[in-house]
PDB file of C-alpha atoms in Angstrom:
ATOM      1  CA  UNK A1146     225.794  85.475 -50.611  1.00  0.00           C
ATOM      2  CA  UNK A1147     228.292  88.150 -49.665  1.00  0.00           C
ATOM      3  CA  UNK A1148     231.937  87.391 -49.507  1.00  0.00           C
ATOM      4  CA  UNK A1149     232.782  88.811 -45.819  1.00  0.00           C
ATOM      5  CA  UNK A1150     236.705  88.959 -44.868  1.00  0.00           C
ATOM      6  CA  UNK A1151     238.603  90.636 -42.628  1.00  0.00           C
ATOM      7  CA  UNK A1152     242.226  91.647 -43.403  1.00  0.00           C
ATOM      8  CA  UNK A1153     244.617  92.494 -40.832  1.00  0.00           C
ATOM      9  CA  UNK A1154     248.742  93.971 -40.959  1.00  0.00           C
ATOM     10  CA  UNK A1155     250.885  96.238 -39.519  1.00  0.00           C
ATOM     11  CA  UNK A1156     252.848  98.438 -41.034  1.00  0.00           C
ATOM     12  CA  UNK A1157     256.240 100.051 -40.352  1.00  0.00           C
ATOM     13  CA  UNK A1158     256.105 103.422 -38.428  1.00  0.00           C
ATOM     14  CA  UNK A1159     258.117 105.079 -41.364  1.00  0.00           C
ATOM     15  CA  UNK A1160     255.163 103.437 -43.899  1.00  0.00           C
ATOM     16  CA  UNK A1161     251.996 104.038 -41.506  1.00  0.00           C
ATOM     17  CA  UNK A1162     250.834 107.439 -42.549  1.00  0.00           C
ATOM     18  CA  UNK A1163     251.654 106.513 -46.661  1.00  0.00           C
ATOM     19  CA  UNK A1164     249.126 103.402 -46.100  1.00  0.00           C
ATOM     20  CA  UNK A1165     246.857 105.899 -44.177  1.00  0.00           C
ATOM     21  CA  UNK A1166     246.611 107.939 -47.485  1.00  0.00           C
ATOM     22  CA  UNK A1167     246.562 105.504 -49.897  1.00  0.00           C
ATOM     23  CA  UNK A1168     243.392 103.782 -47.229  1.00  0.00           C
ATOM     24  CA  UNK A1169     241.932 107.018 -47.197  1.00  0.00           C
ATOM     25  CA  UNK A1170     242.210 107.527 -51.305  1.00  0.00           C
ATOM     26  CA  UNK A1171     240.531 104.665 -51.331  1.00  0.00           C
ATOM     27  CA  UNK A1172     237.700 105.375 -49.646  1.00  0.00           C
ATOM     28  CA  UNK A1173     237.648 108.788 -51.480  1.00  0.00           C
ATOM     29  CA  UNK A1174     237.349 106.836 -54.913  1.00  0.00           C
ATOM     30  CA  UNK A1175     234.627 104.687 -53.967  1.00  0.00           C
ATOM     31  CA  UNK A1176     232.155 107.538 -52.563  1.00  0.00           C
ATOM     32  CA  UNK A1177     232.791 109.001 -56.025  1.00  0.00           C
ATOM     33  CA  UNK A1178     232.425 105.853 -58.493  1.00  0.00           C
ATOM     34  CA  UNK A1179     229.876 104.300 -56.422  1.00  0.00           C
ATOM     35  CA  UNK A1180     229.783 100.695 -57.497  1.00  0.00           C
ATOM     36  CA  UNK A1181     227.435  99.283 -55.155  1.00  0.00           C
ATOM     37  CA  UNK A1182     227.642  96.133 -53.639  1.00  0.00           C
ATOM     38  CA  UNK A1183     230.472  97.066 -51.298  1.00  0.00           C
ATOM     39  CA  UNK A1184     230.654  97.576 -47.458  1.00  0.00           C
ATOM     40  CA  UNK A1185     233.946  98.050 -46.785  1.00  0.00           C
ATOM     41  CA  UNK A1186     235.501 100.109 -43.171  1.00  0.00           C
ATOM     42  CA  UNK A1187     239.363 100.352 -42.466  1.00  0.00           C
ATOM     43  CA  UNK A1188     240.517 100.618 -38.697  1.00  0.00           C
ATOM     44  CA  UNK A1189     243.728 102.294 -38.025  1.00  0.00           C
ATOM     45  CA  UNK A1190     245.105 100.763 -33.976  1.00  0.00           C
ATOM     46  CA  UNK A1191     247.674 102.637 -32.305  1.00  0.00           C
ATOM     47  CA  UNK A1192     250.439 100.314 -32.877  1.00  0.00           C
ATOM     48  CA  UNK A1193     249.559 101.097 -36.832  1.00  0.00           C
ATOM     49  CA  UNK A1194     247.860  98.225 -37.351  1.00  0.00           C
ATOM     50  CA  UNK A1195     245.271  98.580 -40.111  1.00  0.00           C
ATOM     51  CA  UNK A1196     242.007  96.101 -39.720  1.00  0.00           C
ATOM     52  CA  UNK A1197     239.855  96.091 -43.177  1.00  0.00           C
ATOM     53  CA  UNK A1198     236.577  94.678 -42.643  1.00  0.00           C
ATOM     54  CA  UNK A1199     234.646  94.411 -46.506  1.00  0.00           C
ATOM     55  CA  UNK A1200     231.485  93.092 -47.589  1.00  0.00           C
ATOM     56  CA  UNK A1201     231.308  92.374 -50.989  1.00  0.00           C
ATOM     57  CA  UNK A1202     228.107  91.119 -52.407  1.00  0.00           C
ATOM     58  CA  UNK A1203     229.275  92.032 -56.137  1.00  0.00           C
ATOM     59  CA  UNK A1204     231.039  89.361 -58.594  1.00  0.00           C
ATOM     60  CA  UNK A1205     233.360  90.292 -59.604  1.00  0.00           C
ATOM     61  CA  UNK A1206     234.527  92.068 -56.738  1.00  0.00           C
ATOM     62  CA  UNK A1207     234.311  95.882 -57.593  1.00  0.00           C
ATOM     63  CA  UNK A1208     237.185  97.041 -56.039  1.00  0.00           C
ATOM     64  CA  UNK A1209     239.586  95.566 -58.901  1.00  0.00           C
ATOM     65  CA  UNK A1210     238.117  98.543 -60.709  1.00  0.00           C
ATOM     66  CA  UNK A1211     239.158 101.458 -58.545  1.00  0.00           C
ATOM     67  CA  UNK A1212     242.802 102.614 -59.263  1.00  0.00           C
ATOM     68  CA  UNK A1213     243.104 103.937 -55.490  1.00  0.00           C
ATOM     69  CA  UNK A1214     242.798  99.706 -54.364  1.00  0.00           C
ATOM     70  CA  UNK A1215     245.349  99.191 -56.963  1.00  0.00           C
ATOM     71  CA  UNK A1216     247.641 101.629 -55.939  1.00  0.00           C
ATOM     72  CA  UNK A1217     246.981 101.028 -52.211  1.00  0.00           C
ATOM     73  CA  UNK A1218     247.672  97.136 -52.752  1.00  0.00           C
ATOM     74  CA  UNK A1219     251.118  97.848 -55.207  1.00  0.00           C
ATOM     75  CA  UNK A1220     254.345  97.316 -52.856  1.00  0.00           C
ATOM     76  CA  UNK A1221     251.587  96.481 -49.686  1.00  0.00           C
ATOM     77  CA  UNK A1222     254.344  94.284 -48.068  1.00  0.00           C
ATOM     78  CA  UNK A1223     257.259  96.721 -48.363  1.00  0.00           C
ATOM     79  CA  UNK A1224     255.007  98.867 -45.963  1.00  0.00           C
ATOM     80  CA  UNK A1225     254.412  96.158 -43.365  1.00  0.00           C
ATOM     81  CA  UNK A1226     256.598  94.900 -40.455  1.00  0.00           C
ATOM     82  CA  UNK A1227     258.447  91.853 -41.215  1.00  0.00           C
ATOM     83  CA  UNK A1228     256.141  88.758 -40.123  1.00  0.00           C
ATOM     84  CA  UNK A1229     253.337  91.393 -40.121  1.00  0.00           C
ATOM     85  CA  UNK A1230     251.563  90.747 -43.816  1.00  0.00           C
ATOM     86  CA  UNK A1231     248.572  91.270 -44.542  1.00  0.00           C
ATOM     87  CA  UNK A1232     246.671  88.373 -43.478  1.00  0.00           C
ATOM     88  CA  UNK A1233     242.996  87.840 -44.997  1.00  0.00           C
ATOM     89  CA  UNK A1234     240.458  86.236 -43.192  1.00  0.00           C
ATOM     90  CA  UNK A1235     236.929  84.587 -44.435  1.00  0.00           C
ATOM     91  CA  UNK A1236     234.447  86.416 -41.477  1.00  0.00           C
ATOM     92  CA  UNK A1237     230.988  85.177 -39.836  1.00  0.00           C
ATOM     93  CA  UNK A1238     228.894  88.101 -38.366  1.00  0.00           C
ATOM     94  CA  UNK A1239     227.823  87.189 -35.080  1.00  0.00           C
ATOM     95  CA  UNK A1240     225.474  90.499 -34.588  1.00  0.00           C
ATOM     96  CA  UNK A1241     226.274  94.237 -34.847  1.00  0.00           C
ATOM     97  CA  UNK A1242     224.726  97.354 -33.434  1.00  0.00           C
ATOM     98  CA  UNK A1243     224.676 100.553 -35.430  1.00  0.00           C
ATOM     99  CA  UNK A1244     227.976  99.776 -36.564  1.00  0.00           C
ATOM    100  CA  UNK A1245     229.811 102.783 -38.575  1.00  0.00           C
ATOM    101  CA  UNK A1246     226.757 104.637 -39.234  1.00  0.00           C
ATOM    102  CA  UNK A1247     226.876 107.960 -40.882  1.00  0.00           C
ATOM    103  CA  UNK A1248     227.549 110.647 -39.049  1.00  0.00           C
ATOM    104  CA  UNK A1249     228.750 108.260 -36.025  1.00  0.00           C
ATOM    105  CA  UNK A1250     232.283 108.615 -35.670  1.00  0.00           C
ATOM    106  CA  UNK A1251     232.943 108.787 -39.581  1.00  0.00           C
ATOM    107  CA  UNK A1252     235.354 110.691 -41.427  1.00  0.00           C
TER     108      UNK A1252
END
């Protein structure tokens, strides 16, 4: 059974676009390693709020092995709004439809 969470914060406006890189190194590091088991999309809101959504069927979870997470996770809550945290939430999927497909509003 996959472990589905969804993590939520906001950052400061000074720390947005440094958690926007280290998000997007991420995501570079895991198209390149490849360790299966791992559905995982980041949503950047206006207000620099950052929404992960990940769907980790793997144990242990994979992403303890890419260096990006680590780095993107050191010194997390100095980028975040005071009261603003991250906050990680166990998630149920009601339904989705074609949700972050390839070539569909990716980056």
């Amino acid at each position: 059974m996959a472990n589905r969470v969804v993590v939520r914060y906001k950052t400061k406006p000074e720390s947005a676009d440094a958690n926007h890189a280290l998000v997007a190194a991420v995501f570079e590091e895991l198209a390149a390693v490849d360790p299966g088991g791992v559905r995982y999309a980041t949503l950047r809101l206006a207000d620099n709020t950052f929404i992960h959504i990940a769907d980790i069927e793997a144990d242990p979870n994979p992403l303890g092995s890419i260096a990006a997470f680590g780095e993107f996770q050191r010194e997390i809550g100095a980028r975040c709004e005071p009261g603003h945290a991250p906050l990680v939430q166990p998630a149920e999927l009601v339904g989705e439809y074609h949700t972050f497909e390839e070539g569909f509003g990716s980056v």
